[in-house]
Amino acid sequence: MDIPRIFTISESEHRIHNPFTPEKYATLGRVLRMTPGARILDLGSGSGEMLCTWARDHAITGIGIDMSPLFTEQAIRRAEELGVSEHVHFEHNDAAGYVAADKCDIAACIGATWIGGGVAGTLELLEQSLKPGGMLLIGEPYWRQVPATQDIAKACGATSLADFLTLPELVSSFATLGYDVVEMVLADQEGWDRYEAAKWLTLRRWLTASPDDDFAPEVRAELTIAPERHVSFTREYFGWGVFALMRR
Ligand code: SAH
């Protein structure tokens, strides 16, 4: 069980697999006013940076589920490095349908809402692991600028304009689903650069090391188009944020 190989190559050196920087995760950890011992479930936990740094800085405990064996292994190593292995647990698994055995204070899905078939389905899934009165965290892209045409939306990597909402639409969609938005931290273009531009050197080094790999043509094609696609589309059109929600 694994995610598509292009991600485990291009993001093999990433600690954070989304446009959040370490500073943004630190801000989010601070503003949520978590109490020591708070229990967090993270679906699509990637390389575990959120849970590991929050365990170090806020004494939370956590469970992270991720479908990438590589990222899960990196998360376990990061927990060891930060001395929090006894407080955070990472599991290689499909998070679709995952419900925690013990209910959590915070249930999160940061940049992987396809796990529940979209935002609404992911909120329903996370709710099943949440204590009454608990908080949900959703990390999700939105249109910072709405593309003028479907072709531009596709060039951004969306299947259509309808894949994403604007920020006001996204915030009001949480209300429609029955939630108060109780906090929010938004990524910025610098964060997008850290996420996207950090892939290019990794791709280039992989190509140099593996010129005869069957996958090399795909990696070459990606590196050839990625920088222009980023500056023309992703960086201009996409916003991204983490929203903290509590049921009304
Ligand atoms: N929340 C992390 C990672 C976001 S990237 C961070 O902030 O860094 C999306 C993550 O979802 C990747 O790590 C990918 O491996 C994982 N993923 C994709 N499909 C999944 C699934 N069905 N179940 C669990 N994890 C999944």
Short mmCIF file of N, CA, C and O and ligand atoms in Angstrom, two decimals, residues 1-4 7-8 11 15-18 20 25 42-50 65-69 71 93-96 109-112 114-115 195 240, ligand 1:
data_model
loop_
_atom_site.label_atom_id
_atom_site.label_comp_id
_atom_site.label_asym_id
_atom_site.label_seq_id
_atom_site.Cartn_x
_atom_site.Cartn_y
_atom_site.Cartn_z
N MET A 1 0.84 -1.19 0.00
CA MET A 1 0.00 0.00 0.00
C MET A 1 0.89 1.25 0.00
O MET A 1 1.68 1.45 0.91
N ASP A 2 0.76 2.06 -1.03
CA ASP A 2 1.62 3.24 -1.11
C ASP A 2 0.91 4.32 -1.94
O ASP A 2 -0.06 4.04 -2.65
N ILE A 3 1.43 5.54 -1.85
CA ILE A 3 0.92 6.65 -2.67
C ILE A 3 1.72 6.67 -3.98
O ILE A 3 2.74 6.00 -4.09
N PRO A 4 1.28 7.43 -5.01
CA PRO A 4 2.01 7.44 -6.29
C PRO A 4 3.48 7.83 -6.10
O PRO A 4 3.81 8.70 -5.29
N PHE A 7 5.31 11.38 -5.74
CA PHE A 7 5.33 12.13 -4.46
C PHE A 7 6.44 11.64 -3.54
O PHE A 7 7.08 12.44 -2.85
N THR A 8 6.65 10.32 -3.52
CA THR A 8 7.67 9.84 -2.58
C THR A 8 9.07 10.17 -3.11
O THR A 8 10.03 10.17 -2.35
N GLU A 11 8.95 14.56 -2.79
CA GLU A 11 8.82 15.09 -1.42
C GLU A 11 9.63 14.29 -0.40
O GLU A 11 9.37 14.39 0.80
N ARG A 15 9.92 17.91 5.19
CA ARG A 15 9.39 17.57 6.52
C ARG A 15 7.91 17.89 6.58
O ARG A 15 7.16 17.30 7.35
N ILE A 16 7.50 18.88 5.80
CA ILE A 16 6.10 19.31 5.77
C ILE A 16 5.63 19.20 4.32
O ILE A 16 6.25 19.78 3.42
N HIS A 17 4.55 18.45 4.10
CA HIS A 17 4.11 18.17 2.73
C HIS A 17 2.91 19.04 2.36
O HIS A 17 1.87 18.54 1.92
N ASN A 18 3.03 20.31 2.60
CA ASN A 18 1.99 21.26 2.22
C ASN A 18 2.61 22.65 2.33
O ASN A 18 3.76 22.77 2.75
N PHE A 20 2.50 24.96 4.40
CA PHE A 20 2.82 25.49 5.73
C PHE A 20 4.34 25.42 5.96
O PHE A 20 4.98 24.44 5.58
N TYR A 25 3.20 26.16 11.44
CA TYR A 25 2.77 25.08 12.36
C TYR A 25 2.97 25.51 13.81
O TYR A 25 2.17 25.17 14.69
N ASP A 42 -4.27 12.46 13.68
CA ASP A 42 -3.89 13.16 12.44
C ASP A 42 -3.98 12.17 11.27
O ASP A 42 -3.16 11.25 11.18
N LEU A 43 -4.98 12.36 10.41
CA LEU A 43 -5.13 11.46 9.26
C LEU A 43 -4.38 12.05 8.07
O LEU A 43 -4.63 13.18 7.66
N GLY A 44 -3.45 11.28 7.50
CA GLY A 44 -2.57 11.80 6.45
C GLY A 44 -1.47 12.61 7.11
O GLY A 44 -1.24 13.77 6.78
N SER A 45 -0.79 11.97 8.06
CA SER A 45 0.16 12.69 8.93
C SER A 45 1.51 12.93 8.27
O SER A 45 2.37 13.61 8.84
N GLY A 46 1.73 12.40 7.08
CA GLY A 46 2.96 12.66 6.33
C GLY A 46 4.19 12.27 7.13
O GLY A 46 4.25 11.18 7.70
N SER A 47 5.16 13.17 7.19
CA SER A 47 6.41 12.89 7.91
C SER A 47 6.34 13.32 9.37
O SER A 47 7.37 13.41 10.04
N GLY A 48 5.11 13.59 9.83
CA GLY A 48 4.86 13.71 11.27
C GLY A 48 5.27 15.02 11.94
O GLY A 48 5.26 15.12 13.17
N GLU A 49 5.60 16.04 11.13
CA GLU A 49 6.17 17.25 11.73
C GLU A 49 5.20 17.94 12.71
O GLU A 49 5.62 18.43 13.76
N MET A 50 3.92 17.98 12.38
CA MET A 50 2.96 18.65 13.26
C MET A 50 2.92 17.95 14.63
O MET A 50 3.13 18.59 15.67
N ILE A 65 -1.74 8.63 11.05
CA ILE A 65 -1.95 7.54 10.09
C ILE A 65 -1.56 8.05 8.71
O ILE A 65 -2.04 9.11 8.29
N ASP A 66 -0.74 7.30 7.99
CA ASP A 66 -0.37 7.73 6.65
C ASP A 66 -0.14 6.53 5.74
O ASP A 66 0.39 5.51 6.16
N MET A 67 -0.52 6.71 4.49
CA MET A 67 -0.45 5.61 3.53
C MET A 67 0.94 5.45 2.92
O MET A 67 1.20 4.47 2.23
N SER A 68 1.84 6.40 3.14
CA SER A 68 3.19 6.28 2.58
C SER A 68 4.11 5.62 3.61
O SER A 68 4.33 6.16 4.69
N PRO A 69 4.69 4.44 3.25
CA PRO A 69 5.64 3.81 4.17
C PRO A 69 6.85 4.71 4.42
O PRO A 69 7.34 4.82 5.55
N PHE A 71 7.10 8.11 4.29
CA PHE A 71 6.78 9.25 5.16
C PHE A 71 6.56 8.77 6.61
O PHE A 71 6.97 9.43 7.57
N ASN A 93 -0.96 3.13 7.20
CA ASN A 93 -2.28 2.57 6.96
C ASN A 93 -3.07 3.49 6.04
O ASN A 93 -2.74 4.67 5.90
N ASP A 94 -4.11 2.95 5.43
CA ASP A 94 -5.07 3.78 4.71
C ASP A 94 -5.97 4.42 5.76
O ASP A 94 -6.55 3.72 6.59
N ALA A 95 -6.05 5.75 5.74
CA ALA A 95 -6.85 6.44 6.76
C ALA A 95 -8.33 6.51 6.40
O ALA A 95 -9.14 6.95 7.21
N ALA A 96 -8.69 6.09 5.18
CA ALA A 96 -10.11 6.10 4.80
C ALA A 96 -10.86 5.18 5.75
O ALA A 96 -10.51 4.00 5.87
N CYS A 109 -7.08 16.61 9.69
CA CYS A 109 -6.70 16.12 8.37
C CYS A 109 -6.16 17.34 7.62
O CYS A 109 -6.92 18.23 7.24
N ILE A 110 -4.84 17.38 7.49
CA ILE A 110 -4.18 18.59 7.00
C ILE A 110 -3.65 18.35 5.60
O ILE A 110 -2.57 17.79 5.40
N GLY A 111 -4.47 18.73 4.61
CA GLY A 111 -4.01 18.61 3.23
C GLY A 111 -4.21 17.23 2.64
O GLY A 111 -3.40 16.78 1.83
N ALA A 112 -5.26 16.55 3.06
CA ALA A 112 -5.52 15.20 2.53
C ALA A 112 -7.00 14.86 2.61
O ALA A 112 -7.37 13.72 2.91
N TRP A 114 -9.18 14.22 0.53
CA TRP A 114 -9.70 13.16 -0.35
C TRP A 114 -9.90 11.87 0.46
O TRP A 114 -10.64 10.99 0.06
N ILE A 115 -9.22 11.78 1.62
CA ILE A 115 -9.33 10.58 2.46
C ILE A 115 -10.79 10.30 2.81
O ILE A 115 -11.21 9.15 2.85
N TYR A 195 7.12 24.69 -0.35
CA TYR A 195 6.57 23.37 -0.68
C TYR A 195 6.93 22.95 -2.10
O TYR A 195 7.44 21.85 -2.33
N TRP A 240 -4.12 28.53 0.74
CA TRP A 240 -4.16 27.28 1.52
C TRP A 240 -4.22 27.65 2.99
O TRP A 240 -3.59 28.63 3.41
N1 SAH B 1 -0.44 16.42 6.92
C1 SAH B 1 0.89 16.18 6.40
C2 SAH B 1 0.91 15.60 4.99
C3 SAH B 1 0.06 16.26 3.94
S1 SAH B 1 0.30 15.61 2.30
C4 SAH B 1 1.72 17.44 6.49
O1 SAH B 1 1.23 18.47 6.91
O2 SAH B 1 2.91 17.40 6.15
C5 SAH B 1 -0.92 14.34 2.17
C6 SAH B 1 -0.53 13.07 2.92
O3 SAH B 1 -1.62 12.16 2.81
C7 SAH B 1 0.69 12.34 2.37
O4 SAH B 1 1.59 12.11 3.42
C8 SAH B 1 0.13 11.01 1.83
O5 SAH B 1 1.02 9.95 1.97
C9 SAH B 1 -1.10 10.85 2.69
N2 SAH B 1 -2.19 10.03 2.13
C10 SAH B 1 -2.70 10.04 0.89
N3 SAH B 1 -3.75 9.19 0.79
C11 SAH B 1 -3.91 8.64 2.03
C12 SAH B 1 -4.80 7.68 2.60
N4 SAH B 1 -5.78 7.13 1.87
N5 SAH B 1 -4.65 7.35 3.90
C13 SAH B 1 -3.67 7.89 4.66
N6 SAH B 1 -2.79 8.79 4.17
C14 SAH B 1 -2.90 9.17 2.89
#
